Tab-separated table of C-alpha atoms in Angstrom:
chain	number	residue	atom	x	y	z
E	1	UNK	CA	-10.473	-14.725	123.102
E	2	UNK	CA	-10.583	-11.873	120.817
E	3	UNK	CA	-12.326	-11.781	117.302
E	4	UNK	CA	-12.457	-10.100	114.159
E	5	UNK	CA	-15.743	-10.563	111.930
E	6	UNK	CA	-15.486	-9.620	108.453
E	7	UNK	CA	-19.703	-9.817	107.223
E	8	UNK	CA	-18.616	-9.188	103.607
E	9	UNK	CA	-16.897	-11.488	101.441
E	10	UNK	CA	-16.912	-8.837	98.497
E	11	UNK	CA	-17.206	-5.206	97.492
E	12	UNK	CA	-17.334	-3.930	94.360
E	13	UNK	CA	-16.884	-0.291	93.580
E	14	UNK	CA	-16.309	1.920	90.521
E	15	UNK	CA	-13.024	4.163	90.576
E	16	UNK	CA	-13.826	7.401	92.088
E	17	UNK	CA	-16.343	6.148	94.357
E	18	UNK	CA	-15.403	6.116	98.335
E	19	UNK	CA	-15.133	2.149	99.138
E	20	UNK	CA	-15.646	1.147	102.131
E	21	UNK	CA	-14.626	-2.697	103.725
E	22	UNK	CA	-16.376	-3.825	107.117
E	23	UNK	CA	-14.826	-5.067	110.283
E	24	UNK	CA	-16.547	-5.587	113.934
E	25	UNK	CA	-14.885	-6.876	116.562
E	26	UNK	CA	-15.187	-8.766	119.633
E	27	UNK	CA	-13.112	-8.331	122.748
E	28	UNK	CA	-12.465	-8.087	126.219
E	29	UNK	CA	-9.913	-4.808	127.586
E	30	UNK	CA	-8.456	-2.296	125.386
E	31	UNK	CA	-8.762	-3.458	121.638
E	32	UNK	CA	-5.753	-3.261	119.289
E	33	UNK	CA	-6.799	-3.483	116.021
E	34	UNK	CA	-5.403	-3.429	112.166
E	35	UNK	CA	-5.685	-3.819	108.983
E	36	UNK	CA	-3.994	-5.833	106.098
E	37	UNK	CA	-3.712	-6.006	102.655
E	38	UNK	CA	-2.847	-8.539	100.238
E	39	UNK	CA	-2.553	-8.856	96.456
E	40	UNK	CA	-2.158	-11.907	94.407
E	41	UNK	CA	0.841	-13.905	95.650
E	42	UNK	CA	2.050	-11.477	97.894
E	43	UNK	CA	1.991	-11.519	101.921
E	44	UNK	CA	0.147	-8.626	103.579
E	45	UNK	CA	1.181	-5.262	103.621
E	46	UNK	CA	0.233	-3.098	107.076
E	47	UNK	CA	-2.200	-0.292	106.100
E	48	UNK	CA	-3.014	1.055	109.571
E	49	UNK	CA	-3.870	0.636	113.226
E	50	UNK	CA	-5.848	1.693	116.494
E	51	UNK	CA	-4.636	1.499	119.848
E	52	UNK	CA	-6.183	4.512	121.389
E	53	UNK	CA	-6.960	7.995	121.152
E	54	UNK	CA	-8.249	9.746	118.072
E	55	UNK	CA	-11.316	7.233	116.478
E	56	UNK	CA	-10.550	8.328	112.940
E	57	UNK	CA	-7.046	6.747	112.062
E	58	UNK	CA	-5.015	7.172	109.073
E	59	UNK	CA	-2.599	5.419	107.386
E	60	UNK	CA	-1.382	4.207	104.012
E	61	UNK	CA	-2.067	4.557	100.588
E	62	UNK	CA	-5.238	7.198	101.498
E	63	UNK	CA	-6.967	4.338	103.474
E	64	UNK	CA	-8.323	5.630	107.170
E	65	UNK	CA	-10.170	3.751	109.459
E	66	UNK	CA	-13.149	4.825	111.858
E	67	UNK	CA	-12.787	3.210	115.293
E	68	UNK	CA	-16.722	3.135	117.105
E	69	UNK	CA	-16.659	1.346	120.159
E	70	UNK	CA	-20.657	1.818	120.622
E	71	UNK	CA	-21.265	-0.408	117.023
E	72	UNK	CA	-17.658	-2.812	118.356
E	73	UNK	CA	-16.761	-1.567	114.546
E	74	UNK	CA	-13.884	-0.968	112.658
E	75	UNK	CA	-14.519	0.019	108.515
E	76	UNK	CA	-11.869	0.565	106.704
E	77	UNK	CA	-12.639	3.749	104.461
E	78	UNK	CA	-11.314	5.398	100.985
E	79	UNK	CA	-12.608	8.405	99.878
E	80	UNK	CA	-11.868	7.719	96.285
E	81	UNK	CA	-11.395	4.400	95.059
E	82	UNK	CA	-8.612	3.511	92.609
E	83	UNK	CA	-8.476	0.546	89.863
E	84	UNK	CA	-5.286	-0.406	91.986
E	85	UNK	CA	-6.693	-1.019	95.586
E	86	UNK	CA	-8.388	-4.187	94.275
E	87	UNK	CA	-7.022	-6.707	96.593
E	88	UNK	CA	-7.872	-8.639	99.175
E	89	UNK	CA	-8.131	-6.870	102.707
E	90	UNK	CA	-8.165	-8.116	106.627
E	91	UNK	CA	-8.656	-7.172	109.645
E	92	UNK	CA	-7.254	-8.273	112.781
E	93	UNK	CA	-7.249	-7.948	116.053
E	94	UNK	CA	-3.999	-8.386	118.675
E	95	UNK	CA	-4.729	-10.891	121.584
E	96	UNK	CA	-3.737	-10.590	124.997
E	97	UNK	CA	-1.186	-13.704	124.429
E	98	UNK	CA	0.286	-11.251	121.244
E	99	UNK	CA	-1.260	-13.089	118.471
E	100	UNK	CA	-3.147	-11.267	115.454
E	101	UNK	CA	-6.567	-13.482	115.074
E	102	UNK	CA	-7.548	-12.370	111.687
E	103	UNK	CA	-11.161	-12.086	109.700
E	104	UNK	CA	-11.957	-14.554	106.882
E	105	UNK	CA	-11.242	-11.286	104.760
E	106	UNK	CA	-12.861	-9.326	101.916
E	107	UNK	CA	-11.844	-9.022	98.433
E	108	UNK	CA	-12.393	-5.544	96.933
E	109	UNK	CA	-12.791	-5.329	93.162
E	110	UNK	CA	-12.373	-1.610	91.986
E	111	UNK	CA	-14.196	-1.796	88.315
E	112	UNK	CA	-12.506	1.294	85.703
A	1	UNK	CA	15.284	-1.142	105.578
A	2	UNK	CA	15.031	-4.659	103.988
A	3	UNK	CA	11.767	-5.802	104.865
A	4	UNK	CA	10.894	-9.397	106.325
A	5	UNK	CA	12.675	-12.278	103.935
A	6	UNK	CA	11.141	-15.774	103.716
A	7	UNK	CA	13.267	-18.072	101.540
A	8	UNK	CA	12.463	-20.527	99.350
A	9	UNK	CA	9.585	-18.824	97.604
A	10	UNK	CA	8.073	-22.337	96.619
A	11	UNK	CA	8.394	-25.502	97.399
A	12	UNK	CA	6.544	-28.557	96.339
A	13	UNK	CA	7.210	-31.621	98.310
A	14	UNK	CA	5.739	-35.562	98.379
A	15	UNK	CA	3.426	-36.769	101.444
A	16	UNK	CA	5.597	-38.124	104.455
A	17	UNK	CA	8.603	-36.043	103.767
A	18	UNK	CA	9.318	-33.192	106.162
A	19	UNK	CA	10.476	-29.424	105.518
A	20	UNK	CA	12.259	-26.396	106.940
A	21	UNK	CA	11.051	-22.947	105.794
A	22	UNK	CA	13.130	-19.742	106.539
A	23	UNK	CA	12.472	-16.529	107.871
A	24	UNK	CA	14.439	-13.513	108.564
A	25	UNK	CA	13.620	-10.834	110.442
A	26	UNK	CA	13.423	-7.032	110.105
A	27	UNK	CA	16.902	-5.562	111.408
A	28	UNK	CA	16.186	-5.104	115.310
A	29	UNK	CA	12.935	-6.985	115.195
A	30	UNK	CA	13.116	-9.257	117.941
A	31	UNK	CA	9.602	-10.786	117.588
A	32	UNK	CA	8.542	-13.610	114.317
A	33	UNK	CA	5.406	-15.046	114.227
A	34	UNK	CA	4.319	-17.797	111.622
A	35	UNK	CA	0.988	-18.171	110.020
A	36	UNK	CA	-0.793	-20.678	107.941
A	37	UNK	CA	-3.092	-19.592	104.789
A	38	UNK	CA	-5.833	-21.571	103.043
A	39	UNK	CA	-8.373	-20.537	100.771
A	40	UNK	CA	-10.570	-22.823	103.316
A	41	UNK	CA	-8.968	-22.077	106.829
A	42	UNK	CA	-7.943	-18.336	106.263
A	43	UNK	CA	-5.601	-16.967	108.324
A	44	UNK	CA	-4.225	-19.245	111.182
A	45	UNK	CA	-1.671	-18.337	113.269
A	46	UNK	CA	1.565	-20.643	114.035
A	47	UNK	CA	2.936	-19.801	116.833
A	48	UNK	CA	5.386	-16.705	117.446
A	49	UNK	CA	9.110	-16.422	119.158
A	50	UNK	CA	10.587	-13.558	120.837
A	51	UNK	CA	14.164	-13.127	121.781
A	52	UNK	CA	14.742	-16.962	120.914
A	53	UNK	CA	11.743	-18.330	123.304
A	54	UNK	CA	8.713	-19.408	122.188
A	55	UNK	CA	5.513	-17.234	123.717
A	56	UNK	CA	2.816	-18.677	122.125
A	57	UNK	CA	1.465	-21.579	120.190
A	58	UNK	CA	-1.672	-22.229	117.979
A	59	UNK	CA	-3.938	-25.205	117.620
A	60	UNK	CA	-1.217	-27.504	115.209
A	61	UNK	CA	-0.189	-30.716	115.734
A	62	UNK	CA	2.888	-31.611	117.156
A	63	UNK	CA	4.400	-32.028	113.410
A	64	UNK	CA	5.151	-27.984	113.376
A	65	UNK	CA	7.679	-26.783	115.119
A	66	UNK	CA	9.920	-23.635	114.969
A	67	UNK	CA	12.734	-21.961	116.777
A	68	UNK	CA	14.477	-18.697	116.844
A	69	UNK	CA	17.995	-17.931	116.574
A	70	UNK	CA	20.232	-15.532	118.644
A	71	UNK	CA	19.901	-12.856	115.623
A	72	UNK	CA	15.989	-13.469	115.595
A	73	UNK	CA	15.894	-15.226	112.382
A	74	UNK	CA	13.427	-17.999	112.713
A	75	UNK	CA	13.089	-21.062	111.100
A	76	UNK	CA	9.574	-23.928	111.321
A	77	UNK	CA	9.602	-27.312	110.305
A	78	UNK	CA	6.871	-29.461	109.375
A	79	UNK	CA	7.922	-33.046	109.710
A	80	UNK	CA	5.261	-36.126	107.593
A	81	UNK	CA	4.004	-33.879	105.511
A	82	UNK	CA	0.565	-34.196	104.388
A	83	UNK	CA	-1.497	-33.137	101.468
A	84	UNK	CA	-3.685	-30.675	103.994
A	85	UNK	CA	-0.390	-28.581	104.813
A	86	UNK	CA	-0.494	-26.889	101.060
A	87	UNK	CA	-0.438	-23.541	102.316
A	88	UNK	CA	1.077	-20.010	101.781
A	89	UNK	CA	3.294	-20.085	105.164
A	90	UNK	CA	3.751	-16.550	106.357
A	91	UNK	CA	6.099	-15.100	108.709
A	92	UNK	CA	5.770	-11.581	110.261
A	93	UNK	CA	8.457	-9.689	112.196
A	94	UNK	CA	7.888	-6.861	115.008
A	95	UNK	CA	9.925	-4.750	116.812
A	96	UNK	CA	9.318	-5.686	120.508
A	97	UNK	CA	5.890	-8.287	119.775
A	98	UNK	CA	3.861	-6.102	122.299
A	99	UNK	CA	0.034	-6.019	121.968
A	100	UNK	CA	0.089	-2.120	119.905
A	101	UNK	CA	2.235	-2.787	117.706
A	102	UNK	CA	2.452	-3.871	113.984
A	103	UNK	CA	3.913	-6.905	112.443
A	104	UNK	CA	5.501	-6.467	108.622
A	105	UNK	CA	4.871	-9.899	106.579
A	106	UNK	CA	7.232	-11.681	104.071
A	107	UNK	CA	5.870	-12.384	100.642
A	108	UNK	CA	5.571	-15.941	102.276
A	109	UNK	CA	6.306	-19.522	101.023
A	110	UNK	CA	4.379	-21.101	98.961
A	111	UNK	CA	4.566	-25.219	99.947
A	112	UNK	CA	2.568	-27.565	97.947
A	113	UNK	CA	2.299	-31.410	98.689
A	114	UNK	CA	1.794	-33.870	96.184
């Protein structure tokens, strides 16, 4: 089956600084991968994904993503952090049998 | 484009009694998939419906079930509740449910059991 491994629980980060939120994976064929966010009380909101091609990915909000298939790693990246990306943020990974198996997450506190 | 709507928001029910959470779908999503979060468990997926058949299934007991209806909205039931199924219940719609592509979440229903 396919993983996700999330090895921090938190990162903290002043505003300004580029945050950056770690993801390796673990699977067998073509990865699909993704990440999530969530803030308090709210479901998860997609911020980008990698299928193939290109192993710098873009999405939302300024986030990007650098796909490495040497290090089976998938970091979530922001140049400049902002008071207002503190949430909490997962990474996931599409099985063969279509369902996202998710990391335990990390939260990101972005300090003014 | 309304996004994915999960009705009720909350819910608090007693141990043994049994409840049916809503979910409907982005317009022209044919695939919903439910997931269960915990502060202790995470993330754990449900199972997942596309074009009214169920595909896939996670590790639950038999006292969660779901369907989906003919205009993919997609309801689960969890029947003797127990204090272990607190959760935020989470459903997430996508347009065809193949392997590349995303799934958009509803803010999710919050269930407590007391």
């Amino acid at each position: 089956a396919q993983s996700v491994a999330q090895p921090e629980d938190q990162v903290n980060v002043a505003e300004g600084n580029p945050l950056t939120v770690k993801c390796t994976y673990s699977v067998s064929g073509n990865p699909y991968l993704f990440w999530y966010v969530q803030y308090p009380n709210r479901g998860l909101q997609f911020l980008l994904k990698y299928i193939t091609g290109d192993n710098l990915v873009k999405g939302s909000y300024g986030f990007e993503a650098e796909f490495n298939k040497s290090q089976t790693s998938f970091h979530l990246k922001k140049p400049s952090a902002l008071v207002s990306d503190s949430a909490l943020y997962f990474c996931a990974v599409r099985d063969n049998d279509y369902k996202l198996s998710f990391g335990a997450g990390t939260t990101v506190t972005v300090r003014a | 484009k309304a996004g994915v709507t999960q009705t009720p928001r909350y819910l608090i029910k007693t141990r043994g009694q049994q409840v049916t959470l809503s979910c409907s779908p982005i317009s022209g999503h044919r695939s919903v998939s439910w997931y269960q979060q915990t502060p202790g468990q995470g993330l754990q997926f449900l199972f997942e419906y596309f074009s009214e058949t169920q595909r896939n299934k996670g590790n639950f007991p038999g006292r969660f079930s779901g369907r989906q209806f003919s205009n993919s909205r997609s309801e689960m039931n969890v029947s003797t509740l127990e204090l272990g199924d607190s959760a935020l219940y989470l459903c997430a719609s996508s347009l065809e449910g193949g392997l590349d592509t995303e799934a958009f979440f509803g803010q999710g229903t919050r269930l407590t059991v007391v």
